[in-house]
C-alpha positions as MATLAB code, in Angstrom:
seq = 'MKKTKRVALTTIIVLLGMLLAACGNAKPKETGAGGLADSPAPAKSSGKAVKLDIIEPGNGLPSPDQDTIKQELDKALGTDLNLTVYASGDDYKNQLNVRMASANFPDLFTVDRQQLKQFSEQGLLLDLTAYQDKLKPTIDFIGEDSLKKGTMNGSVYAIAKSPQIPYNTYWVRKDWLDKLQLQPPKTLDELYTVAKAFTDGDPDGNGKKDTFGITGGKMGAFNTIFGAYGIGFEGGPSLYIHDNKLINSLYDPNMKDALTYIKKLVDAGAVDPELMANSGLQHQEKAIKGQVGIIYIDWPNITKDQFAEQIKAVNPNAEWMQLEAPQGPGGQYVSSWDVGMTPALYAIPKSLEKNPEKLNKVIEMLNYVSTDGSKLVQYGVEGKHYNLDGDTVVPTELLGKEGAYFWLYQFTGRPEMEYLQVKFAKQKPYIEFADKQPHIQSYGGFIDYPEGYNAVDATRYIEEELTKFIYGKRPIGEYDTFLQTLESSMNYKVYMEEAERQLKELGYLK';
ca = [
      33.564   10.336  -22.769;
      32.340    9.676  -19.117;
      33.211   13.242  -18.219;
      31.047   14.582  -21.174;
      28.186   12.431  -20.028;
      28.448   13.662  -16.407;
      28.498   17.337  -17.698;
      25.401   16.760  -19.814;
      23.617   15.105  -17.058;
      24.488   17.897  -14.574;
      23.235   20.490  -17.138;
      19.926   18.648  -17.485;
      19.532   18.489  -13.639;
      20.262   22.249  -13.335;
      17.823   23.061  -16.095;
      15.098   20.898  -14.541;
      15.786   22.647  -11.164;
      15.402   26.069  -12.736;
      12.195   25.016  -14.415;
      10.782   23.568  -11.180;
      11.883   26.741   -9.310;
      10.181   28.940  -11.905;
       6.884   26.789  -11.661;
       7.286   27.024   -7.911;
       7.436   30.790   -7.848;
       4.505   31.157  -10.077;
       1.517   32.142   -7.859;
      -1.616   30.245   -8.573;
      -4.269   32.385  -10.159;
      -6.988   33.185   -7.681;
     -10.447   33.066   -9.090;
     -13.742   33.088   -7.553;
     -14.770   33.901   -3.999;
     -12.414   33.213   -1.323;
      -9.577   32.578   -3.716;
     -10.959   29.120   -4.775;
     -11.284   28.239   -8.393;
     -14.776   28.329   -9.730;
     -16.251   25.249  -11.199;
     -15.359   24.895  -14.808;
     -17.512   27.079  -16.999;
     -20.014   25.089  -19.254;
     -17.843   23.804  -22.008;
     -18.681   24.224  -25.609;
     -18.415   20.755  -27.173;
     -15.985   20.695  -30.210;
     -17.933   17.761  -31.586;
     -14.729   15.747  -31.689;
     -13.443   13.198  -29.306;
     -11.692   14.844  -26.357;
      -8.099   13.558  -26.001;
      -7.049   12.868  -22.428;
      -3.427   12.233  -21.564;
      -3.114   10.076  -18.478;
       0.114    8.740  -16.924;
       0.643    6.297  -14.005;
       2.930    3.445  -12.904;
       1.860    0.042  -14.131;
       2.367   -2.750  -16.566;
       0.742   -4.994  -19.080;
      -1.163   -2.339  -21.066;
      -1.986   -3.597  -24.474;
      -1.775   -1.460  -27.638;
      -4.748    0.776  -28.215;
      -6.202   -1.523  -30.903;
      -6.125   -4.440  -28.453;
      -7.262   -2.340  -25.451;
     -10.954   -3.127  -24.895;
     -11.341   -0.939  -21.863;
      -9.949    2.137  -23.675;
     -12.296    1.495  -26.659;
     -15.410    1.109  -24.398;
     -14.605    4.131  -22.341;
     -14.016    6.270  -25.496;
     -17.243    5.078  -26.880;
     -19.220    5.978  -23.624;
     -17.581    9.282  -22.946;
     -16.658   10.738  -26.291;
     -12.867   10.673  -25.488;
      -9.625    9.508  -26.974;
      -7.875    8.212  -23.922;
      -4.060    8.147  -24.182;
      -2.980    6.067  -21.224;
       0.769    5.618  -20.608;
       2.084    3.415  -17.870;
       5.628    2.974  -16.495;
       6.713   -0.297  -15.152;
       9.439    1.248  -12.873;
       8.132    3.544  -10.176;
      11.401    5.627  -10.326;
      11.078    5.961  -14.014;
       7.473    7.174  -13.526;
       8.658    9.675  -10.888;
      11.358   11.105  -13.289;
       8.934   11.419  -16.146;
       6.373   13.142  -14.138;
       8.965   15.521  -12.704;
      10.146   16.442  -16.163;
       6.654   17.049  -17.483;
       5.680   19.101  -14.443;
       8.901   21.132  -14.692;
       8.318   21.836  -18.465;
       4.615   22.712  -18.158;
       3.782   19.636  -20.377;
       1.095   18.608  -17.909;
      -0.842   15.201  -18.240;
      -4.467   15.660  -17.816;
      -4.590   13.017  -14.925;
      -1.688   11.476  -13.037;
      -0.800    9.811   -9.895;
       1.247   11.297   -7.125;
       2.635   10.098   -3.808;
       2.303   12.310   -0.615;
       5.590   14.001   -1.120;
       4.742   14.892   -4.707;
       1.310   16.016   -3.587;
       2.893   18.441   -1.039;
       5.557   19.674   -3.518;
       3.177   20.228   -6.474;
       0.364   21.744   -4.551;
       2.782   24.254   -2.887;
       4.095   25.157   -6.263;
       0.579   25.837   -7.421;
       0.693   23.163  -10.204;
      -2.327   21.157   -8.990;
      -5.918   21.934   -9.334;
      -7.662   22.559   -5.933;
     -10.568   20.151   -6.171;
     -12.331   21.645   -3.110;
     -14.522   23.838   -5.354;
     -15.396   20.912   -7.501;
     -16.777   18.422   -5.046;
     -20.344   18.922   -6.113;
     -19.392   18.007   -9.610;
     -17.353   15.062   -8.235;
     -20.154   13.788   -5.962;
     -20.512   10.336   -7.733;
     -16.797    9.875   -7.316;
     -16.761   10.947   -3.734;
     -19.839    8.795   -2.901;
     -17.822    5.797   -4.414;
     -14.514    6.425   -2.592;
     -16.113    7.585    0.663;
     -15.888   11.004    2.374;
     -12.905    9.831    4.565;
     -10.914    9.035    1.488;
     -10.935   12.794    0.615;
      -8.709   13.359    3.584;
      -6.020   11.289    2.003;
      -5.779   13.763   -0.900;
      -6.022   16.771    1.282;
      -3.134   19.293    1.807;
      -3.283   22.344    4.100;
      -7.039   22.098    4.192;
      -7.561   21.810    0.421;
      -8.388   18.647   -1.684;
      -5.666   18.222   -4.351;
      -6.000   14.546   -5.365;
      -8.755   11.882   -5.582;
      -7.721    8.694   -3.506;
      -8.796    5.242   -4.561;
     -11.366    3.571   -2.490;
     -10.004    1.708    0.439;
      -8.624   -1.764    0.241;
      -8.779   -4.528    2.839;
      -6.005   -6.418    4.861;
      -4.460   -9.419    3.095;
      -1.797  -10.557    5.608;
      -1.853  -13.098    8.360;
       0.357  -15.721    9.916;
       0.132  -19.017    7.896;
       1.316  -22.390    9.476;
       2.195  -25.799    8.016;
      -0.816  -27.930    9.359;
       0.863  -31.203    8.195;
       3.917  -30.297   10.348;
       1.545  -29.570   13.304;
      -0.055  -32.972   12.726;
       3.299  -34.764   12.477;
       4.491  -33.272   15.711;
       1.116  -33.747   17.341;
       0.690  -30.037   17.914;
      -2.407  -27.832   17.734;
      -2.488  -24.444   16.026;
      -1.118  -21.899   18.560;
      -3.632  -19.694   20.144;
      -1.281  -17.822   22.594;
       2.162  -16.372   22.483;
       3.367  -19.269   24.749;
       1.902  -21.842   22.233;
       3.453  -19.854   19.347;
       6.910  -20.114   20.975;
       6.341  -23.897   21.501;
       5.362  -24.616   17.900;
       8.011  -22.336   16.306;
      10.716  -24.069   18.396;
       9.357  -27.604   17.560;
       9.392  -26.647   13.797;
      13.187  -25.908   14.205;
      14.097  -28.842   16.550;
      11.532  -31.630   15.865;
      12.397  -32.520   12.224;
       8.737  -31.760   10.976;
       9.601  -32.839    7.454;
      11.063  -36.169    8.551;
      14.223  -36.073    6.462;
      16.476  -36.650    9.523;
      18.194  -33.365    9.121;
      17.958  -30.175   11.168;
      17.177  -28.098    8.130;
      13.896  -26.318    9.049;
      12.939  -23.340   11.171;
       9.870  -21.803   12.720;
       8.992  -18.194   11.656;
       9.886  -16.123    8.693;
       8.462  -13.139    6.883;
       9.599   -9.827    5.335;
      12.215   -8.642    7.796;
      10.533   -7.078   10.891;
       7.210   -7.686    9.334;
       7.545  -11.240   10.457;
       6.651  -10.015   13.899;
       3.640   -7.845   13.156;
       1.317  -10.225   14.878;
       3.523  -10.635   17.974;
       3.620   -6.842   18.313;
      -0.125   -7.062   17.926;
      -0.496   -9.505   20.833;
       1.245   -6.887   22.943;
      -1.289   -4.271   21.772;
       1.256   -2.583   19.642;
       0.414   -1.403   16.147;
       3.225   -2.449   13.872;
       3.348   -3.018   10.171;
       7.010   -3.820    9.290;
       7.871   -0.632   11.216;
       6.301    1.598   13.850;
       2.782    2.802   13.415;
       0.779    5.853   14.704;
      -2.400    4.993   16.584;
      -4.779    6.484   18.994;
      -5.775    5.522   22.529;
      -8.196    7.759   24.564;
      -7.503   10.666   22.300;
      -3.821   10.297   22.715;
      -1.436    9.822   19.763;
       0.876    6.841   20.280;
       3.844    5.765   18.383;
       4.660    2.006   18.601;
       8.268    2.886   19.729;
       6.878    4.790   22.747;
       4.276    2.128   23.643;
       4.894    0.996   27.140;
       4.715   -2.679   26.022;
       7.417   -2.282   23.423;
      10.324   -3.456   25.592;
       8.292   -6.690   26.467;
       7.478   -7.441   22.899;
      11.189   -7.081   21.843;
      12.197   -9.285   24.721;
       9.640  -12.003   23.686;
      10.948  -11.881   19.957;
      14.552  -12.134   21.334;
      13.511  -15.305   23.140;
      12.395  -16.736   19.821;
      15.560  -15.818   18.150;
      17.702  -17.105   21.099;
      15.901  -20.405   20.702;
      16.752  -20.733   16.887;
      13.074  -20.545   16.140;
      13.311  -17.635   13.648;
      14.628  -17.629   10.127;
      18.388  -16.984   10.621;
      18.362  -14.896    7.395;
      15.317  -12.902    8.289;
      16.680   -9.452    8.016;
      18.231  -10.177    4.700;
      14.952  -11.360    3.199;
      13.927   -9.074    0.230;
      11.117   -9.299   -2.191;
       9.450  -12.629   -1.871;
      12.346  -14.576   -0.506;
      10.311  -15.555    2.561;
       7.699  -16.997    0.265;
      10.349  -18.972   -1.574;
      11.488  -20.486    1.712;
       7.734  -21.519    2.534;
       7.498  -23.125   -0.951;
      10.686  -25.018   -0.562;
       9.505  -26.450    2.737;
      12.179  -24.698    4.917;
       9.783  -22.936    7.297;
       6.630  -23.690    9.141;
       5.131  -20.277   10.004;
       5.141  -17.272    7.671;
       3.618  -13.816    7.721;
       2.397  -13.163    4.219;
      -0.610  -12.193    2.135;
      -3.081  -14.743    0.870;
      -2.386  -14.336   -2.858;
       1.250  -15.374   -2.462;
       0.309  -18.723   -0.859;
      -3.061  -19.659   -2.512;
      -2.948  -18.225   -6.126;
      -2.957  -21.288   -8.451;
       0.617  -20.884   -9.479;
       1.923  -20.789   -5.988;
      -0.213  -23.630   -4.757;
       1.037  -25.700   -7.705;
       4.655  -24.898   -6.758;
       4.040  -25.855   -3.097;
       2.495  -29.208   -4.143;
       5.306  -29.905   -6.681;
       7.959  -29.678   -3.837;
       5.934  -31.529   -1.277;
       2.553  -33.091   -2.164;
       1.616  -33.268    1.486;
       2.303  -29.714    2.291;
      -0.818  -28.018    3.779;
      -0.855  -24.246    4.791;
      -3.506  -22.917    6.914;
      -4.219  -19.385    8.139;
      -3.627  -18.681   11.747;
      -5.762  -16.562   13.980;
      -3.669  -13.806   15.793;
      -2.434  -15.350   18.940;
      -3.609  -13.941   22.383;
      -1.065  -11.967   24.211;
      -0.909   -9.660   27.229;
      -1.902   -6.680   25.149;
      -4.727   -8.336   23.039;
      -5.081  -10.170   19.852;
      -4.249   -8.236   16.706;
      -2.811   -9.368   13.352;
      -1.110   -5.978   12.872;
      -1.979   -2.385   12.435;
      -4.083   -1.200    9.509;
      -3.250    2.265    8.183;
      -6.540    4.001    7.257;
      -4.466    6.856    5.845;
      -2.935    4.779    3.069;
      -4.369    4.396   -0.426;
      -3.416    2.444   -3.462;
      -3.122    5.627   -5.403;
      -3.727    9.310   -5.586;
      -4.849   10.920   -8.801;
      -4.318   14.711   -9.366;
      -5.378   17.111  -12.140;
      -3.131   20.053  -13.201;
      -4.245   23.479  -12.391;
      -3.698   24.435  -16.036;
      -6.755   22.528  -17.018;
      -8.879   25.424  -15.578;
      -8.177   27.044  -18.985;
      -9.721   24.153  -20.857;
     -13.128   23.577  -19.442;
     -14.136   21.049  -22.020;
     -11.145   18.844  -21.147;
     -11.593   19.382  -17.377;
     -15.303   18.504  -17.505;
     -14.365   15.331  -19.517;
     -11.857   14.318  -16.846;
     -14.432   14.778  -14.131;
     -16.982   12.908  -16.207;
     -14.687    9.998  -16.644;
     -13.936    9.863  -12.850;
     -17.623    9.826  -12.197;
     -18.294    7.243  -14.898;
     -15.717    4.655  -13.594;
     -17.240    5.232  -10.127;
     -20.780    4.505  -11.286;
     -22.001    2.980  -14.643;
     -18.557    2.186  -15.795;
     -17.343    0.651  -12.530;
     -18.100   -2.991  -13.694;
     -16.406   -2.205  -17.071;
     -13.066   -1.241  -15.530;
     -13.306   -4.198  -13.007;
     -14.557   -7.005  -15.085;
     -14.550   -5.780  -18.715;
     -17.543   -6.085  -21.158;
     -20.720   -7.784  -20.001;
     -21.481  -10.840  -22.193;
     -17.904  -11.194  -23.236;
     -15.728  -11.015  -20.060;
     -18.591  -11.659  -17.619;
     -22.261  -12.334  -17.272;
     -24.707  -11.334  -14.744;
     -26.750  -13.971  -12.710;
     -29.192  -11.521  -11.046;
     -26.678   -9.081   -9.388;
     -23.950  -11.591   -9.267;
     -21.010  -11.223  -11.615;
     -20.012  -14.507  -13.221;
     -16.630  -14.230  -14.956;
     -15.936  -15.925  -18.279;
     -12.855  -17.607  -19.357;
     -11.869  -14.646  -21.339;
     -11.662  -12.381  -18.255;
      -8.745  -14.623  -17.036;
      -7.068  -14.290  -20.427;
      -7.529  -10.517  -21.079;
      -8.439   -8.965  -17.790;
      -4.934   -8.635  -16.211;
      -4.656   -4.960  -17.035;
      -8.185   -3.769  -16.308;
      -6.946   -2.380  -13.057;
      -5.012    0.352  -14.811;
      -8.276    2.015  -15.520;
      -9.711    1.752  -11.923;
      -8.922    5.376  -11.297;
     -11.140    5.610   -8.318;
     -10.612    1.967   -7.153;
     -13.102   -0.752   -6.736;
     -15.477   -2.329   -4.224;
     -12.407   -4.521   -2.835;
     -14.288   -7.472   -1.148;
     -16.813   -7.828   -3.950;
     -14.200   -7.645   -6.634;
     -11.805  -10.063   -5.021;
     -14.560  -12.647   -4.474;
     -15.266  -12.528   -8.202;
     -11.845  -12.551   -9.473;
     -10.554  -15.057   -6.942;
     -13.578  -17.273   -6.219;
     -11.390  -20.202   -5.123;
      -9.617  -17.996   -2.635;
     -12.792  -16.470   -1.075;
     -12.488  -18.285    2.402;
      -8.844  -16.924    2.768;
      -9.929  -13.462    1.625;
     -12.734  -13.296    4.204;
     -10.434  -14.708    6.962;
      -7.783  -12.059    6.476;
     -10.263   -9.290    6.404;
     -12.057  -10.379    9.569;
      -8.883  -10.619   11.681;
      -8.687   -7.797   14.206;
      -6.283   -4.859   13.376;
      -5.180   -1.709   15.271;
      -6.250    1.240   13.221;
      -3.295    3.547   12.496;
      -2.964    6.872   10.661;
       0.551    7.251    9.552;
      -0.427    7.534    5.881;
      -2.003   10.954    6.462;
       1.262   12.439    7.776;
       3.526   14.705    5.685;
       6.990   14.902    6.940;
       8.109   18.191    8.292;
      11.181   20.127    7.276;
      14.252   18.895    9.050;
      13.042   15.368    9.365;
      14.564   12.733    7.120;
      12.299    9.732    7.086;
      14.726    7.489    5.199;
      17.525    8.027    7.697;
      15.128    7.520   10.647;
      13.529    4.339    9.240;
      16.959    2.889    8.654;
      18.190    3.778   12.108;
      14.963    2.343   13.742;
      15.387   -0.960   11.781;
      19.010   -1.270   12.751;
      18.517   -0.598   16.349;
      15.408   -2.861   16.760;
      17.408   -5.735   14.995;
      20.172   -5.247   17.535;
      17.708   -5.549   20.436;
      16.172   -8.821   19.093;
      19.542  -10.352   18.215;
      21.110   -9.419   21.520;
      23.614   -6.963   19.941;
      22.305   -4.216   22.195;
      20.716   -4.801   25.672;
      17.122   -3.894   26.069;
      18.264   -1.693   29.041;
      19.504    0.762   26.417;
      16.095    1.192   24.892;
      15.444    4.621   26.232;
      18.820    5.814   25.077;
      17.963    4.627   21.572;
      14.746    6.831   21.831;
      16.746    9.779   22.977;
      19.157    9.462   19.964;
      16.145    9.186   17.609;
      14.839   12.408   18.981;
      18.068   14.314   19.195;
      19.704   13.158   15.997;
      16.844   12.360   13.802;
      14.357   15.161   14.701;
      11.857   12.385   15.606;
      10.247   14.655   18.180;
       9.451   17.260   15.486;
       7.881   14.472   13.325;
       5.600   13.381   16.222;
       4.666   17.007   16.930;
       3.843   17.521   13.310;
       1.872   14.305   13.211;
      -0.162   15.338   16.113;
      -0.980   18.753   14.490;
      -2.029   17.132   11.193;
      -4.205   14.542   12.823;
      -5.938   17.339   14.817;
      -6.383   19.286   11.504;
      -8.001   16.153   10.033;
     -10.236   15.578   12.931;
      -8.769   12.313   14.221;
      -7.529   14.029   17.380;
      -9.252   16.596   19.460;
];
């Protein structure tokens, strides 16, 4: 029985591969001057609602008869939106691959950078370069720079959502600081003192040595420490630019000093001993349980009502406060902030060129949710989910009850700060604090991996070796050897050369 299933699965995979190969060999039809597609011809309206099939990852979508946003968009646009969401990212990818391979194209769908590269090279995506005039309201909303995120080989193949803002900082237990008569640390030396005191000084007063200093999501716990050395790091190495020179964190001259400082923290027992085993929100759970005094985390996972209530339930005196990035020899940065990253990329199939009415309706919808319909997909229906006090959006109680899925229709994103301050009014000070902290601007999100470079293997190797350096399993004197192995065995040099070429193409390097 198992053998039969394996044979069937193998047959399906082979067929999918053949279909993808067939699609990949199909040359895109060249239309218009310069081989670019012309703008869609004026479409004759059928007089009926235009059905649009949209797929994306997500959850919480209600049935169509309970879906207020669908109903309002359909009414405004003359559409019949059929939005399908997949809770599992892997499931979504599989479904999209099957549909692209069988030419059963959705009318709008999300892609990651690898899919953007694959599908555009196979000629399956509509080149939006020729449609920028029609998409002007959308482009005005997301910003010209966001177009670069959906650009591949000089052509725009996807619309990126508007940029987000940083959420993460260090948080520290103020009540523990008060108990130990310590001040919020402002330098790396003070950070070391506080983290060690949280481990050794019995800050919870239970007479047991059962607390420790710093935790976070694996290497992400040290983002701000790397920042104090002037190194861009966001859970892993970043790409940033100094004096028109592309720098990778791993090659930053301050990297050895930063790792040496972190090893000093580890040697002192001031770091979560299970740090590298943390997955998901295990570091948050430790903070809630009162096991740790400093955590690198985003503001929602500490200050949202449900988490604030859990913290108080465990210890009514617990008081978490955001910490400004400590000063170090390389500056004062919370982490890097990748301007090439986007919450999502939305692509349109090339096949839609043959259906101008539907293509125009997709473009109309993108423009609508970027302009007149922007508040609808953010806050719902005026007078029902929110009211306006002048230009200020005042949410009603119903927004909290029904608005959890509205983001699924924010195909071009949202004005992030304005949106968060409305949806999370109580958390406004934390939102503004995190946003104002200094970051090193990085560009890794723009980079497509070259042939012969396996990012998964390289990332795993980098994390393993950095962990060895900070836990004393490998002497820092072998750091250069580590880089040589990365270059020779992982094709890392090819990756860096390609990153430099692509950033020059996008205009970030000269």
